[in-house]
CSV table of C-alpha atoms and ligand atoms in Angstrom, one decimal:
chain,number,residue,atom,x,y,z
K,4,MET,CA,63.8,46.5,118.3
K,5,PRO,CA,65.6,44.7,115.4
K,6,PRO,CA,63.8,45.2,112.0
K,7,SER,CA,61.1,42.8,111.0
K,8,LEU,CA,60.8,41.1,107.7
K,9,THR,CA,58.2,42.8,105.6
K,10,ASP,CA,59.2,42.4,101.9
K,11,PRO,CA,58.1,39.3,100.1
K,12,ALA,CA,61.2,39.1,97.8
K,13,ASP,CA,63.4,39.4,100.9
K,14,LEU,CA,61.4,36.6,102.6
K,15,VAL,CA,61.7,34.3,99.5
K,16,ARG,CA,65.4,34.9,99.6
K,17,ARG,CA,66.0,34.6,103.3
K,18,TRP,CA,63.7,31.6,103.8
K,19,ARG,CA,64.9,29.9,100.6
K,20,ARG,CA,61.3,29.6,99.3
K,21,PRO,CA,60.9,28.4,95.7
K,22,ALA,CA,60.9,31.4,93.4
K,23,GLY,CA,57.5,30.3,92.0
K,24,GLU,CA,55.9,31.1,95.3
K,25,LEU,CA,56.7,34.8,95.1
K,26,ALA,CA,53.7,35.8,93.1
K,27,GLY,CA,51.2,34.2,95.6
K,28,ILE,CA,53.1,35.6,98.6
K,29,THR,CA,53.1,39.1,97.0
K,30,ALA,CA,49.3,38.9,96.2
K,31,ALA,CA,48.4,37.7,99.7
K,32,ALA,CA,50.7,40.4,101.3
K,33,ALA,CA,48.9,43.0,99.2
K,34,ARG,CA,45.7,42.2,101.2
K,35,PHE,CA,47.3,41.8,104.6
K,36,PRO,CA,50.9,42.9,104.7
K,37,LEU,CA,53.7,40.4,105.4
K,38,LYS,CA,55.3,40.9,108.8
K,39,VAL,CA,57.7,38.5,110.6
K,40,SER,CA,59.6,39.5,113.7
K,41,ALA,CA,63.4,39.6,113.4
K,42,HIS,CA,63.6,36.7,115.9
K,43,LEU,CA,61.4,34.4,113.8
K,44,ALA,CA,62.9,35.6,110.5
K,45,ARG,CA,66.2,34.4,111.8
K,46,LEU,CA,65.1,31.1,113.4
K,47,LEU,CA,63.0,30.1,110.4
K,48,ALA,CA,65.5,30.7,107.6
K,49,ASP,CA,66.0,27.0,107.1
K,50,ALA,CA,62.6,25.7,108.2
K,51,PRO,CA,60.5,23.5,105.9
K,52,ALA,CA,57.2,24.7,104.5
K,53,ASP,CA,55.2,22.6,106.9
K,54,ASP,CA,57.0,24.0,110.0
K,55,PRO,CA,54.1,25.1,112.3
K,56,ARG,CA,55.6,28.5,112.7
K,57,VAL,CA,56.2,29.1,109.0
K,58,ARG,CA,52.6,28.2,108.3
K,59,GLN,CA,51.4,30.9,110.7
K,60,PHE,CA,53.4,33.7,109.1
K,61,LEU,CA,54.1,32.9,105.5
K,62,PRO,CA,51.5,34.6,103.2
K,63,SER,CA,50.0,32.1,100.8
K,64,ALA,CA,47.9,32.1,97.7
K,65,ASP,CA,45.2,30.2,99.7
K,66,GLU,CA,44.4,33.5,101.4
K,67,LEU,CA,42.9,34.8,98.1
K,68,VAL,CA,40.3,32.1,97.9
K,69,GLU,CA,36.8,33.4,98.9
K,70,ARG,CA,34.7,31.0,100.9
K,71,GLU,CA,31.1,31.4,101.9
K,72,GLY,CA,30.7,32.5,105.5
K,73,PHE,CA,34.2,34.0,105.8
K,74,VAL,CA,33.8,37.7,106.2
K,75,ALA,CA,35.6,41.0,107.1
K,76,ASP,CA,34.5,41.4,110.7
K,77,PRO,CA,33.5,37.9,112.0
K,78,VAL,CA,33.3,38.8,115.7
K,79,GLY,CA,31.3,42.0,115.4
K,80,ASP,CA,33.9,44.4,116.8
K,81,ALA,CA,32.7,47.3,114.7
K,82,ARG,CA,29.4,47.2,116.6
K,83,VAL,CA,30.6,47.2,120.2
K,84,GLN,CA,32.8,50.3,120.4
K,85,LEU,CA,32.2,52.4,123.6
K,86,ALA,CA,34.6,55.1,122.5
K,87,GLY,CA,37.5,55.2,120.1
K,88,GLY,CA,39.6,52.1,120.7
K,89,LEU,CA,37.5,50.8,123.6
K,90,LEU,CA,35.4,47.7,123.0
K,91,GLN,CA,33.0,46.3,125.5
K,92,LYS,CA,31.4,43.0,124.8
K,93,TYR,CA,31.4,41.4,128.3
K,94,ARG,CA,30.3,42.5,131.7
K,95,GLY,CA,32.9,44.2,133.8
K,96,ARG,CA,35.6,44.1,131.2
K,97,ALA,CA,36.6,46.6,128.5
K,98,LEU,CA,39.2,45.9,125.9
K,99,VAL,CA,41.5,48.7,124.7
K,100,VAL,CA,42.8,48.5,121.1
K,101,ALA,CA,46.0,50.1,122.4
K,102,THR,CA,47.6,50.3,119.0
K,103,ALA,CA,47.3,48.8,115.5
K,104,ALA,CA,50.8,47.4,115.4
K,105,CYS,CA,51.8,43.8,116.0
K,106,PRO,CA,55.2,42.1,116.1
K,107,VAL,CA,54.1,39.7,113.4
K,108,HIS,CA,51.1,39.4,111.1
K,109,CYS,CA,49.5,36.0,111.8
K,110,ARG,CA,47.9,35.0,108.6
K,111,TYR,CA,44.7,33.7,110.3
K,112,CYS,CA,44.2,36.9,112.3
K,113,PHE,CA,40.5,37.9,112.8
K,114,ARG,CA,41.6,41.5,112.7
K,115,ARG,CA,43.1,41.2,109.2
K,116,GLU,CA,40.6,43.7,108.0
K,117,TYR,CA,39.9,45.7,111.1
K,118,PRO,CA,39.8,49.5,110.6
K,119,TYR,CA,42.7,50.0,113.0
K,120,ALA,CA,43.6,53.5,112.0
K,121,ASP,CA,40.3,54.9,113.2
K,122,ALA,CA,39.9,52.6,116.2
K,123,SER,CA,43.2,52.6,117.9
K,124,ALA,CA,43.0,54.0,121.4
K,125,VAL,CA,46.2,56.0,121.2
K,126,ASN,CA,44.4,58.4,118.9
K,127,HIS,CA,41.4,58.7,121.2
K,128,TRP,CA,42.8,58.1,124.7
K,129,PRO,CA,41.1,60.9,126.5
K,130,ALA,CA,37.7,59.7,125.2
K,131,ALA,CA,38.5,56.2,126.2
K,132,LEU,CA,39.4,57.3,129.7
K,133,ASP,CA,36.2,59.4,130.0
K,134,ALA,CA,34.2,56.3,129.0
K,135,LEU,CA,35.9,54.2,131.6
K,136,ARG,CA,35.3,56.9,134.3
K,137,ALA,CA,31.7,57.2,133.3
K,138,ASP,CA,31.0,53.5,133.7
K,139,PRO,CA,32.2,52.1,137.1
K,140,SER,CA,30.7,48.7,136.3
K,141,VAL,CA,33.9,48.2,134.2
K,142,VAL,CA,36.5,46.9,136.7
K,143,GLU,CA,39.0,45.3,134.3
K,144,VAL,CA,40.8,46.8,131.4
K,145,ILE,CA,42.4,44.5,128.8
K,146,LEU,CA,45.2,46.1,126.8
K,147,SER,CA,45.0,44.4,123.4
K,148,GLY,CA,45.4,45.5,119.9
K,149,GLY,CA,47.2,45.0,117.6
K,150,ASP,CA,49.6,44.4,120.4
K,151,PRO,CA,49.9,46.8,123.3
K,152,LEU,CA,53.6,45.9,123.7
K,153,SER,CA,54.2,47.6,120.3
K,154,LEU,CA,54.1,50.8,122.4
K,155,PRO,CA,57.3,51.9,124.0
K,156,ASN,CA,57.5,51.4,127.7
K,157,ALA,CA,57.1,55.1,128.4
K,158,ALA,CA,53.9,55.3,126.5
K,159,LEU,CA,52.6,52.1,128.1
K,160,ALA,CA,53.5,53.5,131.6
K,161,ARG,CA,51.6,56.6,130.9
K,162,MET,CA,48.5,54.6,129.9
K,163,VAL,CA,48.8,52.4,133.0
K,164,ARG,CA,49.2,55.5,135.2
K,165,ASP,CA,46.0,57.0,133.7
K,166,LEU,CA,44.2,53.8,134.3
K,167,GLU,CA,45.5,53.7,137.9
K,168,GLY,CA,43.8,57.0,138.4
K,169,ILE,CA,40.3,55.6,137.8
K,170,PRO,CA,39.3,54.1,141.2
K,171,SER,CA,36.6,51.8,139.8
K,172,LEU,CA,39.3,49.8,137.9
K,173,THR,CA,40.7,46.9,139.9
K,174,ARG,CA,42.3,44.6,137.3
K,175,LEU,CA,44.6,45.0,134.4
K,176,ARG,CA,45.3,42.4,131.7
K,177,ILE,CA,47.6,42.4,128.7
K,178,HIS,CA,47.0,40.3,125.7
K,179,THR,CA,50.2,40.0,123.7
K,180,ARG,CA,52.0,38.1,120.9
K,181,PHE,CA,55.4,39.7,121.7
K,182,PRO,CA,57.0,37.3,124.2
K,183,THR,CA,56.5,34.4,121.8
K,184,THR,CA,57.7,36.2,118.7
K,185,SER,CA,60.0,39.0,119.9
K,186,PRO,CA,61.3,37.8,123.2
K,187,GLU,CA,63.7,40.7,123.6
K,188,ARG,CA,60.7,43.0,124.1
K,189,VAL,CA,60.4,41.6,127.6
K,190,ASP,CA,63.0,44.0,128.9
K,191,ALA,CA,63.8,45.5,132.3
K,192,GLY,CA,61.5,48.5,131.8
K,193,LEU,CA,58.5,46.3,131.0
K,194,ALA,CA,59.2,44.2,134.1
K,195,GLU,CA,59.4,47.2,136.3
K,196,LEU,CA,56.1,48.5,134.9
K,197,LEU,CA,54.4,45.1,135.5
K,198,SER,CA,55.6,44.7,139.0
K,199,GLY,CA,55.2,48.3,140.1
K,200,THR,CA,51.6,49.0,139.2
K,201,ARG,CA,48.8,49.1,141.8
K,202,PHE,CA,47.1,46.5,139.5
K,203,ALA,CA,49.8,43.9,140.2
K,204,PRO,CA,49.6,41.0,139.8
K,205,VAL,CA,48.8,41.9,136.2
K,206,ALA,CA,47.4,39.1,134.1
K,207,VAL,CA,49.4,38.5,130.9
K,208,VAL,CA,47.8,36.4,128.3
K,209,LEU,CA,50.4,35.0,125.8
K,210,HIS,CA,49.3,34.2,122.3
K,211,VAL,CA,51.1,30.9,121.3
K,212,ASN,CA,50.0,28.1,119.1
K,213,HIS,CA,52.8,25.5,119.0
K,214,ALA,CA,55.4,24.2,121.4
K,215,THR,CA,58.2,25.0,119.0
K,216,GLU,CA,57.4,28.7,119.5
K,217,LEU,CA,58.7,28.3,123.1
K,218,ASP,CA,62.3,28.2,122.0
K,219,PRO,CA,65.1,29.0,124.6
K,220,GLU,CA,65.0,32.7,124.1
K,221,VAL,CA,61.2,32.8,124.4
K,222,ALA,CA,61.4,30.6,127.5
K,223,ALA,CA,63.8,33.0,129.0
K,224,ALA,CA,61.4,35.9,128.3
K,225,VAL,CA,58.5,34.0,129.9
K,226,ARG,CA,60.7,33.4,133.0
K,227,ARG,CA,61.4,37.2,133.1
K,228,LEU,CA,57.6,37.8,133.0
K,229,ARG,CA,57.0,35.3,135.8
K,230,ALA,CA,59.6,37.0,137.9
K,231,THR,CA,57.4,40.1,137.9
K,232,GLY,CA,54.7,38.2,139.7
K,233,ALA,CA,52.4,38.4,136.7
K,234,VAL,CA,49.7,35.8,136.3
K,235,LEU,CA,50.6,34.0,133.1
K,236,LEU,CA,47.9,32.5,130.9
K,237,SER,CA,47.9,31.5,127.2
K,238,GLN,CA,45.5,31.6,124.4
K,239,SER,CA,45.8,29.7,121.2
K,240,VAL,CA,43.9,29.3,118.0
K,241,LEU,CA,43.2,25.8,116.6
K,242,LEU,CA,44.8,25.9,113.2
K,243,ARG,CA,44.8,23.3,110.4
K,244,GLY,CA,48.4,22.3,109.7
K,245,VAL,CA,49.7,24.0,112.8
K,246,ASN,CA,48.4,22.4,115.9
K,247,ASP,CA,45.5,20.2,114.8
K,248,THR,CA,46.7,17.0,116.4
K,249,GLU,CA,46.3,15.7,120.0
K,250,ASP,CA,50.1,15.3,120.3
K,251,ALA,CA,50.8,18.9,119.2
K,252,LEU,CA,48.2,20.3,121.6
K,253,ALA,CA,49.5,18.1,124.5
K,254,ALA,CA,53.1,19.1,123.8
K,255,LEU,CA,52.0,22.8,123.8
K,256,SER,CA,50.2,22.4,127.2
K,257,GLU,CA,53.1,20.5,128.7
K,258,ALA,CA,55.6,23.1,127.5
K,259,LEU,CA,53.5,26.0,128.8
K,260,GLY,CA,53.0,24.2,132.2
K,261,ALA,CA,56.8,23.8,132.5
K,262,LEU,CA,57.1,27.5,132.2
K,263,GLY,CA,54.4,28.3,134.7
K,264,VAL,CA,51.8,29.4,132.1
K,265,VAL,CA,48.3,28.1,132.5
K,266,PRO,CA,46.6,27.3,129.1
K,267,TYR,CA,43.5,29.4,129.2
K,268,TYR,CA,41.7,29.4,125.8
K,269,LEU,CA,41.8,27.3,122.7
K,270,HIS,CA,39.8,29.3,120.2
K,271,LEU,CA,38.0,27.9,117.2
K,272,LEU,CA,39.1,30.0,114.2
K,273,ASP,CA,37.1,33.2,113.7
K,274,ARG,CA,35.8,33.0,110.2
K,275,VAL,CA,37.6,35.9,108.7
K,276,ARG,CA,38.0,36.3,104.9
K,277,GLY,CA,41.2,34.8,103.7
K,278,ALA,CA,41.7,32.3,106.5
K,279,ALA,CA,39.4,29.5,105.4
K,280,HIS,CA,42.3,27.1,104.9
K,281,PHE,CA,43.2,27.3,108.6
K,282,GLU,CA,39.8,26.1,109.8
K,283,VAL,CA,39.4,22.9,111.8
K,284,PRO,CA,35.7,21.7,112.0
K,285,GLU,CA,34.1,21.8,115.4
K,286,ALA,CA,33.6,18.1,115.7
K,287,GLU,CA,37.3,17.5,115.1
K,288,ALA,CA,38.2,20.2,117.7
K,289,VAL,CA,35.9,18.5,120.3
K,290,ALA,CA,37.6,15.1,119.7
K,291,LEU,CA,41.0,16.7,120.1
K,292,VAL,CA,40.2,18.4,123.4
K,293,ARG,CA,38.5,15.3,124.7
K,294,GLY,CA,41.7,13.5,123.9
K,295,LEU,CA,43.6,16.1,125.9
K,296,THR,CA,41.3,15.7,128.8
K,297,GLY,CA,42.1,12.0,128.9
K,298,ARG,CA,45.9,12.5,129.2
K,299,LEU,CA,46.6,15.9,131.0
K,300,PRO,CA,45.7,17.3,134.3
K,301,GLY,CA,42.7,19.5,134.2
K,302,TYR,CA,44.7,22.7,134.7
K,303,LEU,CA,46.7,22.0,131.5
K,304,VAL,CA,43.6,21.6,129.3
K,305,PRO,CA,42.6,24.9,127.7
K,306,ARG,CA,38.9,25.8,127.4
K,307,LEU,CA,37.7,25.3,123.8
K,308,VAL,CA,35.7,28.4,122.9
K,309,ARG,CA,34.3,30.2,120.0
K,310,GLU,CA,33.4,33.8,119.7
K,311,ILE,CA,29.8,34.4,118.6
K,312,ALA,CA,29.0,38.1,118.0
K,313,GLY,CA,26.4,39.4,120.5
K,314,GLU,CA,26.9,36.6,123.1
K,315,PRO,CA,27.7,37.7,126.7
K,316,ALA,CA,30.9,35.7,126.9
K,317,LYS,CA,33.1,33.5,124.8
K,318,THR,CA,31.0,30.5,124.1
K,319,ALA,CA,32.3,27.2,125.6
K,320,VAL,CA,32.1,24.4,123.1
K,321,ALA,CA,30.5,21.4,124.7
K,322,LEU,CA,32.7,18.4,124.9
K,323,GLY,CA,30.0,15.9,125.7
K,324,THR,CA,30.6,13.0,128.0
X,405,LIG,C1,37.9,37.9,124.7
X,405,LIG,C2,37.5,39.2,125.1
X,405,LIG,C3,37.5,39.6,126.4
X,405,LIG,C4,38.0,38.7,127.5
X,405,LIG,O1,37.2,37.6,127.7
X,405,LIG,P1,37.5,36.7,129.0
X,405,LIG,O2,36.6,35.6,128.9
X,405,LIG,O3,37.3,37.6,130.2
X,405,LIG,O4,38.9,36.3,128.8
X,405,LIG,C5,37.0,40.9,126.7
X,405,LIG,N1,36.5,41.7,125.8
X,405,LIG,C6,36.5,41.4,124.5
X,405,LIG,C7,36.0,42.3,123.5
X,405,LIG,C8,37.0,40.1,124.1
X,405,LIG,O5,37.0,39.8,122.8
X,406,LIG,S1,49.3,39.3,117.0
X,406,LIG,FE1,47.1,39.0,117.3
X,406,LIG,S2,46.2,40.9,116.4
X,406,LIG,FE2,48.3,40.8,115.7
X,406,LIG,S3,48.2,39.7,113.7
X,406,LIG,FE3,48.6,38.1,115.2
X,406,LIG,S4,46.5,37.4,115.8
X,406,LIG,FE4,46.3,39.4,114.8
């Protein structure tokens, strides 16, 4: 994997940011480290500040602003751990925090302050497997993170083999940011793993927020994923200044559809400390999705949802009539 961009001074130089921004970038990165994949670091070298990708990954002084209601663990993850690295909120599905690492650090991430080091499943895998064996009502495992594709193929393959050995499990899902930020990660070994497991077709949920993320190399990676027979879905976060227009959301859905990816969820921002400047109010979100409903086929309109701690599912936001 080519090295990612993690040093603020390096970023200011390579992305030709005004020198005056360095202090804010450094301060924000001290709270949640800077990380941009090599692929995006290269593509965004000459991008303007309002580029929807730059805005997702460039640390900013706005992150230091405290706002009422924006907290460390907005989705209540700390309260729903079954065993180390295994979270169960919803019936039949358990989510494995497979690793703490991600290919990028999205500045709006709700896990900005998650205590990954303690919670990551790689450190507690036998306990996680025991918990899954002990509860046959769980039929689907979601490998999440962090990003599960941060693990090398051999480690992932061992995890999948262990899960295959639990007869009550029937479905496997992978939530990942890699294909849209580090497309080279979708390699032959990964393809083999996805097509060769007894869980095939594996559901792969791609995190993507703007059509420009689906550049030619990313599109090729998505095609390689499709060729494995995986079910491809997407999830996006509605973000101020990134995808908060009907045209941007429609273009994203169209671009996903063209690659055979079904838009699954459009999340309202989780109110994590440091991300207030990304929030789009619910009424505006509803108007945007209603607009989409009026111009796209139903299967290209993502479900607008919000996560409410303690609810039995992601909560659909009513669009009205
Ligand atoms: C989002 C999420 C899921 C998956 O929800 P679906 O509606 O099945 O996509 C499962 N577990 C946790 C903890 C989640 O946050
Ligand atoms: S890839 Fe996901 S978990 Fe990782 S920083 Fe981005 S939003 Fe957070």
